[in-house]
mmCIF file of C-alpha atoms in Angstrom:
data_model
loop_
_atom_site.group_PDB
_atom_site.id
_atom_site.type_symbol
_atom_site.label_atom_id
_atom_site.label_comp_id
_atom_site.label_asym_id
_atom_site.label_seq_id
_atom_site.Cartn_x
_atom_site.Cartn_y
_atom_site.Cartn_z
ATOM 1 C CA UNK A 1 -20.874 -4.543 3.927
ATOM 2 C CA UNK A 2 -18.299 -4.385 1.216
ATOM 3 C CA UNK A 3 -15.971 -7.346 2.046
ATOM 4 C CA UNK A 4 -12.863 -6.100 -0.057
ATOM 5 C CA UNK A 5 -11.768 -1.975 0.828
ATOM 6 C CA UNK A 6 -8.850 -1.083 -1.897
ATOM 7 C CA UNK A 7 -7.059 1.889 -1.483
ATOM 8 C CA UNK A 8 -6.197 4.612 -2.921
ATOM 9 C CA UNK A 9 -8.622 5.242 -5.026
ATOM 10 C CA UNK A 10 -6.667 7.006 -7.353
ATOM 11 C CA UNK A 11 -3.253 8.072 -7.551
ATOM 12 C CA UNK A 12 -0.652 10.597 -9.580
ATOM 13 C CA UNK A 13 3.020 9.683 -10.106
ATOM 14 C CA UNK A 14 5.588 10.926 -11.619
ATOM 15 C CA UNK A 15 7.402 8.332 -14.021
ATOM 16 C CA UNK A 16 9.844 6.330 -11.971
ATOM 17 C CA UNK A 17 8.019 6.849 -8.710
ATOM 18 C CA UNK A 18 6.905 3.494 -6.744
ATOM 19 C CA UNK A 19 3.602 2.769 -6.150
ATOM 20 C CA UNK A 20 1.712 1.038 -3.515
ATOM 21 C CA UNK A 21 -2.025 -0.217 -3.499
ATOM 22 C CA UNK A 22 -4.164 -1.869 -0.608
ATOM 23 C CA UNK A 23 -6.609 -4.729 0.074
ATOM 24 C CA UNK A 24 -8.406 -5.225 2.823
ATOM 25 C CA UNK A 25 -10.622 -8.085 3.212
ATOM 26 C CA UNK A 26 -13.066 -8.457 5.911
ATOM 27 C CA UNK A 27 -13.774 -12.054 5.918
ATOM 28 C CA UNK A 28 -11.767 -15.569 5.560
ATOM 29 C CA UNK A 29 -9.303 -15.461 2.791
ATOM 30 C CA UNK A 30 -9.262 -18.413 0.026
ATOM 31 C CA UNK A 31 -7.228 -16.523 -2.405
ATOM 32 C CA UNK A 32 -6.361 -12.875 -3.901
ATOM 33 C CA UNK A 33 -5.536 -12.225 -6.948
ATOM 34 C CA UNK A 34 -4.532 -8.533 -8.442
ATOM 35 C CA UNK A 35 -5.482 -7.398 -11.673
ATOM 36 C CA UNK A 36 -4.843 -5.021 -14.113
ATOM 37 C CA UNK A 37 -7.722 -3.071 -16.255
ATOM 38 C CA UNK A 38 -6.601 -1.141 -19.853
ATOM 39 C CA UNK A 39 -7.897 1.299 -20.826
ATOM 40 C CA UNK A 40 -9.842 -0.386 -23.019
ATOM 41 C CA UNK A 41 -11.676 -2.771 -20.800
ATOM 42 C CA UNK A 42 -9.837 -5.926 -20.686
ATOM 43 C CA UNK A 43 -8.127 -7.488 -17.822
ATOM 44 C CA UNK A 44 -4.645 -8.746 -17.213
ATOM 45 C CA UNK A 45 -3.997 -11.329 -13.813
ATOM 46 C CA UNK A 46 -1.007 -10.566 -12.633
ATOM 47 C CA UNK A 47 -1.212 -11.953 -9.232
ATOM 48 C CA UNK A 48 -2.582 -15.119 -7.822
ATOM 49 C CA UNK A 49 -1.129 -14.750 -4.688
ATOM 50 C CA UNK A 50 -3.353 -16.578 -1.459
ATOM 51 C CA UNK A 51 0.051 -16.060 1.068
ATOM 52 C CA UNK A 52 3.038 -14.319 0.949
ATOM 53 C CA UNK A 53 5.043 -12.496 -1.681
ATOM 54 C CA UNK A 54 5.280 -12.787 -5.182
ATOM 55 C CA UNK A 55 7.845 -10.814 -7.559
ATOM 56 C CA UNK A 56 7.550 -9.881 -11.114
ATOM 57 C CA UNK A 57 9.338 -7.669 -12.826
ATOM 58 C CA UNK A 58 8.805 -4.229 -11.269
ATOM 59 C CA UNK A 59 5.866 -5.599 -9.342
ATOM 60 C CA UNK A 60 5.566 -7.047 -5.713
ATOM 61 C CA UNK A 61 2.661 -8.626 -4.442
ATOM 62 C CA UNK A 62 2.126 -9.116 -0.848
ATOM 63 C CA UNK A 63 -0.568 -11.029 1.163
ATOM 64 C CA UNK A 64 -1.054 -11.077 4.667
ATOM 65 C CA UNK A 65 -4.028 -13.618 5.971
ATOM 66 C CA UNK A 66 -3.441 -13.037 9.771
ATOM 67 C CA UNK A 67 -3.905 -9.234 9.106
ATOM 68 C CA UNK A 68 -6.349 -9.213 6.457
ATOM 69 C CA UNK A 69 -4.513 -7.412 4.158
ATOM 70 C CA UNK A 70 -2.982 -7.646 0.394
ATOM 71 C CA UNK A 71 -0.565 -5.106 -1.709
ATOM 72 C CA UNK A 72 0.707 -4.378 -5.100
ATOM 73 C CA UNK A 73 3.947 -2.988 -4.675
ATOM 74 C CA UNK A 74 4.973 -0.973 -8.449
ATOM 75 C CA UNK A 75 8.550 -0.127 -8.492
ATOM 76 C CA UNK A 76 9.957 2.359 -10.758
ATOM 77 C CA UNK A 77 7.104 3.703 -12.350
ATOM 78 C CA UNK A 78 6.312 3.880 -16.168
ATOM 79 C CA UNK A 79 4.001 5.652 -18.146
ATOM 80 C CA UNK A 80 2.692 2.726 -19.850
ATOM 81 C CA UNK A 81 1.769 1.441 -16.080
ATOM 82 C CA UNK A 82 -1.208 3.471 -16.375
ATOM 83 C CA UNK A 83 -4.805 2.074 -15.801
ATOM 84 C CA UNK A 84 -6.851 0.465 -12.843
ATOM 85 C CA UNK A 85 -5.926 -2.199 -10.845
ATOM 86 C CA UNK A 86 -8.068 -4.363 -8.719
ATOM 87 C CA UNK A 87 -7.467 -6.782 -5.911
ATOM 88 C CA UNK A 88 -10.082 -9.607 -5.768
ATOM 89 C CA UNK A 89 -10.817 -11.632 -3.004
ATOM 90 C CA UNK A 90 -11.907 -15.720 -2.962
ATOM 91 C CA UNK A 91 -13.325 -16.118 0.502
ATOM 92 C CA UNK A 92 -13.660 -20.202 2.132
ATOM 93 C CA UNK A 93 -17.449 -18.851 2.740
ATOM 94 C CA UNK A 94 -17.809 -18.229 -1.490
ATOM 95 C CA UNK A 95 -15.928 -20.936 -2.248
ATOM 96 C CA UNK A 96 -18.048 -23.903 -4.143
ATOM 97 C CA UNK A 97 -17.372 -27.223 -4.268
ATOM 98 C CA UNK A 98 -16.524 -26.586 -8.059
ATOM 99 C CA UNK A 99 -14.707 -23.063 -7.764
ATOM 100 C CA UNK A 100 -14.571 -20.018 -6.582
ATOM 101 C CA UNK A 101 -16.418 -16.960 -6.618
ATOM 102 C CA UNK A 102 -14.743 -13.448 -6.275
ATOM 103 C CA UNK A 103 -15.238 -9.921 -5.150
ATOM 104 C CA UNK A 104 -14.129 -7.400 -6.212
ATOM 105 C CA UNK A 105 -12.136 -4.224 -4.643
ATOM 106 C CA UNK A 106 -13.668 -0.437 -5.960
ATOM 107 C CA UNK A 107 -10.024 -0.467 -7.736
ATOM 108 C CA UNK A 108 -7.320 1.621 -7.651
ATOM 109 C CA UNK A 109 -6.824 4.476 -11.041
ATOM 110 C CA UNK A 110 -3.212 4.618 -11.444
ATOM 111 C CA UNK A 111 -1.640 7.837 -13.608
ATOM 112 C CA UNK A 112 1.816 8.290 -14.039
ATOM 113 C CA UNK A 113 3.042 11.093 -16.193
ATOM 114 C CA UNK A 114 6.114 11.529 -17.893
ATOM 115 C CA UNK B 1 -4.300 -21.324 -17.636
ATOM 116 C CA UNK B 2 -7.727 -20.708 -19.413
ATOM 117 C CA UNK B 3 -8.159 -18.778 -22.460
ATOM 118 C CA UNK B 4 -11.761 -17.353 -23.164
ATOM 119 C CA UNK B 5 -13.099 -15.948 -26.152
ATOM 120 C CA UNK B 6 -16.000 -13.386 -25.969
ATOM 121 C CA UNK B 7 -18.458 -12.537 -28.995
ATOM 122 C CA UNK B 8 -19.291 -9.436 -29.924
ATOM 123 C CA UNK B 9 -16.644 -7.637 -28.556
ATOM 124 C CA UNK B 10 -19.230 -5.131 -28.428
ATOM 125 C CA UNK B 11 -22.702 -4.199 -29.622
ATOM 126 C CA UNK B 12 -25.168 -1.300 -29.832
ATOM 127 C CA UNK B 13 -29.129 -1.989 -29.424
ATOM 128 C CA UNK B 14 -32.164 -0.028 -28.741
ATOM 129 C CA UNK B 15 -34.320 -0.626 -25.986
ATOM 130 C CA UNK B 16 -36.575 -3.637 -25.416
ATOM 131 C CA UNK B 17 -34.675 -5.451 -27.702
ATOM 132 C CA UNK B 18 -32.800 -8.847 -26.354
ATOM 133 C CA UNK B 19 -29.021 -10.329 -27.243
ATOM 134 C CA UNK B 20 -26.527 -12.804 -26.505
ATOM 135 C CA UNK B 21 -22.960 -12.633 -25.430
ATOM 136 C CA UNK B 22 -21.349 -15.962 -26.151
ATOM 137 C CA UNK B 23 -17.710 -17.053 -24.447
ATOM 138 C CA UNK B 24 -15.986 -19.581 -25.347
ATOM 139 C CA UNK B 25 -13.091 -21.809 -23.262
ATOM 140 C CA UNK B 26 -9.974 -23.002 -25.073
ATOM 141 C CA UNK B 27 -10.438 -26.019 -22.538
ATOM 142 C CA UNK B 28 -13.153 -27.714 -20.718
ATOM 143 C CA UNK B 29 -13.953 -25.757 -17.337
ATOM 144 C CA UNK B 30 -16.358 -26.884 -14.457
ATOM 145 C CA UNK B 31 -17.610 -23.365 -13.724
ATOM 146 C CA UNK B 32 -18.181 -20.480 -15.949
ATOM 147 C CA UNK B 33 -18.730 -16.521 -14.237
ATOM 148 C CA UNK B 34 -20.845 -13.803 -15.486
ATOM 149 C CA UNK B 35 -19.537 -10.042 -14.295
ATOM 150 C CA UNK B 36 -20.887 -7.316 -15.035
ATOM 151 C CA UNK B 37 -19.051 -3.520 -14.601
ATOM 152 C CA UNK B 38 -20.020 -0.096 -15.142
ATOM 153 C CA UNK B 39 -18.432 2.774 -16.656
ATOM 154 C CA UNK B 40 -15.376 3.909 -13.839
ATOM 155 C CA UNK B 41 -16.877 1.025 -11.306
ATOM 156 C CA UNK B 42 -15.616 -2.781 -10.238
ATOM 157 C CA UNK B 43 -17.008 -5.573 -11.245
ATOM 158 C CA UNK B 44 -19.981 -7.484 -9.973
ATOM 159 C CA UNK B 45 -20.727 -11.061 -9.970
ATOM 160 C CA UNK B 46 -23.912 -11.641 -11.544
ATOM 161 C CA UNK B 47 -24.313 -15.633 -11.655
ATOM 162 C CA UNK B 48 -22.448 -18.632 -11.787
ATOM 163 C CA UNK B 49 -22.591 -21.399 -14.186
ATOM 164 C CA UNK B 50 -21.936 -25.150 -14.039
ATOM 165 C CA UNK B 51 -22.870 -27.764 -17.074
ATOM 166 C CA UNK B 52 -25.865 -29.399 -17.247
ATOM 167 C CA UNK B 53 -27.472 -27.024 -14.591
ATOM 168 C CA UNK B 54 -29.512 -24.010 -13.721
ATOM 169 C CA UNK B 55 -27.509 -20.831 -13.493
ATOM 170 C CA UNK B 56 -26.641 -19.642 -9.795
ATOM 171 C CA UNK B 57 -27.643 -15.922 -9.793
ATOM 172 C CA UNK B 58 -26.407 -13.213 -7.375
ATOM 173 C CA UNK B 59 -28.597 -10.838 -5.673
ATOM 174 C CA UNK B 60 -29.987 -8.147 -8.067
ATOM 175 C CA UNK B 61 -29.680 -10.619 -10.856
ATOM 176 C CA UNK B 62 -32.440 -12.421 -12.281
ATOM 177 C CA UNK B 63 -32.912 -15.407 -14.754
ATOM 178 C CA UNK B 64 -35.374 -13.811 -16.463
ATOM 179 C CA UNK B 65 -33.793 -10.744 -16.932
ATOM 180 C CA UNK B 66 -30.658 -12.350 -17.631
ATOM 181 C CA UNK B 67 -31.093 -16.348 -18.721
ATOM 182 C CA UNK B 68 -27.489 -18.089 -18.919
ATOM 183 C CA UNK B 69 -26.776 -21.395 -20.708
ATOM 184 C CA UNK B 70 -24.343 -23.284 -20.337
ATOM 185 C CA UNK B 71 -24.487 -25.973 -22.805
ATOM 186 C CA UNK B 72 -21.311 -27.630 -22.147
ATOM 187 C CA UNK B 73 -18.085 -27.450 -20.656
ATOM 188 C CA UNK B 74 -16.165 -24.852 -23.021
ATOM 189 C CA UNK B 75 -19.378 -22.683 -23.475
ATOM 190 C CA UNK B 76 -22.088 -20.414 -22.450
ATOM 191 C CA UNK B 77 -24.372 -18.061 -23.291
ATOM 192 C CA UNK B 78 -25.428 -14.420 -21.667
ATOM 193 C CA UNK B 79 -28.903 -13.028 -22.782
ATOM 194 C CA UNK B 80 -29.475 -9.521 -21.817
ATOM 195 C CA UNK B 81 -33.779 -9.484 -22.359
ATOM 196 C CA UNK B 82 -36.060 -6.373 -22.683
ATOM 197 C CA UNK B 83 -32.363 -4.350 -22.607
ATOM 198 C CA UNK B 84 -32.698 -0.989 -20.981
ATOM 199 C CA UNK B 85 -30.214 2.274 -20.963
ATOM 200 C CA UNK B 86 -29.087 1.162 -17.113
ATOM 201 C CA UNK B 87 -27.869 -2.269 -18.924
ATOM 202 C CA UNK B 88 -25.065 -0.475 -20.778
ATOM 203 C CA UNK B 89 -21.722 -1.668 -19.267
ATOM 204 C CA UNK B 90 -18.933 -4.424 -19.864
ATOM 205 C CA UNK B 91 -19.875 -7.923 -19.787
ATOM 206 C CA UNK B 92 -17.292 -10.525 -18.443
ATOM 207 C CA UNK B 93 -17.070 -14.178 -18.660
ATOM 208 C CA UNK B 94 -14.430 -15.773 -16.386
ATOM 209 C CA UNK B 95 -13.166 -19.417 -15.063
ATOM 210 C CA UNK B 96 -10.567 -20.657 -13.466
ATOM 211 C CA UNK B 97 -8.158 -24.128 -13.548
ATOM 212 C CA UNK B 98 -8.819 -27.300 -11.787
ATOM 213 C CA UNK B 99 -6.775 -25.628 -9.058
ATOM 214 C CA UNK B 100 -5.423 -23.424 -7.566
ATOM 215 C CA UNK B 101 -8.345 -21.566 -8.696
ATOM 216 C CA UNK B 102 -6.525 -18.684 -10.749
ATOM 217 C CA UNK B 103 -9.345 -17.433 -12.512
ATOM 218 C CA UNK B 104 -9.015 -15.973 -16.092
ATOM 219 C CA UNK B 105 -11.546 -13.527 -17.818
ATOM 220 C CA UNK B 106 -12.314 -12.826 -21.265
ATOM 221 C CA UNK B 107 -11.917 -9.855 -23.079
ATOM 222 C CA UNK B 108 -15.135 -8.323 -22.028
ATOM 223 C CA UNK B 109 -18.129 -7.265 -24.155
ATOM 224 C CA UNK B 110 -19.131 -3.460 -24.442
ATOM 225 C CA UNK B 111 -22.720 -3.154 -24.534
ATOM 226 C CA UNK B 112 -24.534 0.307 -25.160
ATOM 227 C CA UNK B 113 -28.357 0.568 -24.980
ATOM 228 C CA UNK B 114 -29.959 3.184 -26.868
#
């Protein structure tokens, strides 16, 4: 089955609103890392977070290993935060002795309106 | 980091025709990915690629449907053959540093089959 569940699938905001998206990965963790999708296609990391918590800017990211879990905490929404995001998972039974291979949440469609 | 370079950024063919999506690495990287994603879905994995070998492909994916070279260690090569309407989506190169395994994706290339 799918071995990274993100959630919500989609979600509405009003500008300055917080935000918070899950991961949940169902097998051994190597490393998450959260992205974020324009509208136009192209993706921006802005997590590579394996354990703990990161901070930048208005963002949080948090992983969990014992519990499986991984989220993208937005603080104080923005309009221009708009777009998908999507967690994906390196798992130790991917991983190659030359790199990692990753899979991908469903992603989460973020809309916040002015 | 890595920086990668896609070519086209996008392209329109008819049917049964073939193409190439290059990407390019501002650095020398062990192992190049190959994503693909459709229109409002994540992305998939389709193969892996290491120089001087065959291609790794993913379940679904097939050499002969979609032949990868990897020439050397800042390049490769993504042939779409016999392209069909069901082939239209973004194409993704990714790779990642030495370690911690960060990975970093290209810009993507839109393909649309007519």
């Amino acid at each position: 089955g799918q071995q990274v569940q993100q959630s919500p699938a989609s979600l509405v905001l009003q500008e300055g609103e917080n935000a918070e998206l899950q991961c949940n990965f169902s097998t051994s963790l190597n490393s998450m890392q959260w992205f974020y999708q324009r509208p136009g296609g192209s993706l921006v990391s802005l997590f590579y977070n394996p354990s703990g918590t990161k901070h930048s800017g208005r963002l949080t990211s948090t992983t969990v290993i014992k519990e499986r879990r991984s989220s993208l905490h937005i603080s104080s929404s923005q309009t221009t935060d708009s777009g998908t995001y999507l967690c994906a998972l390196a798992s130790t039974s991917m991983q190659q002795g030359t790199g990692s291979k990753l899979s991908f949440g469903k992603g989460a469609k973020l809309t916040v309106s002015p | 980091s890595v920086l990668l370079y896609q070519k086209p950024n996008r392209d329109i063919c008819q049917s049964g025709t073939s193409l190439k999506i290059q990407c390019v690495a501002d650095s020398q990287v062990v192992s190049m990915f190959w994503y693909q994603q459709f229109q409002e879905q994540s992305l998939m994995l389709m193969a892996t690629a290491n120089e001087g070998s065959e291609a790794t492909y993913e379940s679904g994916f097939t050499k002969d449907k979609f032949p990868i070279s990897r020439p050397n260690l800042t390049f490769s090569t993504l042939t779409v053959n016999n392209a069909r309407p069901g082939d239209s989506s973004i194409y993704f190169c990714s790779s990642h540093d030495r370690g911690p395994y960060e990975q970093y994706f290209g810009p993507g290339t839109r393909l649309t089959v007519l």
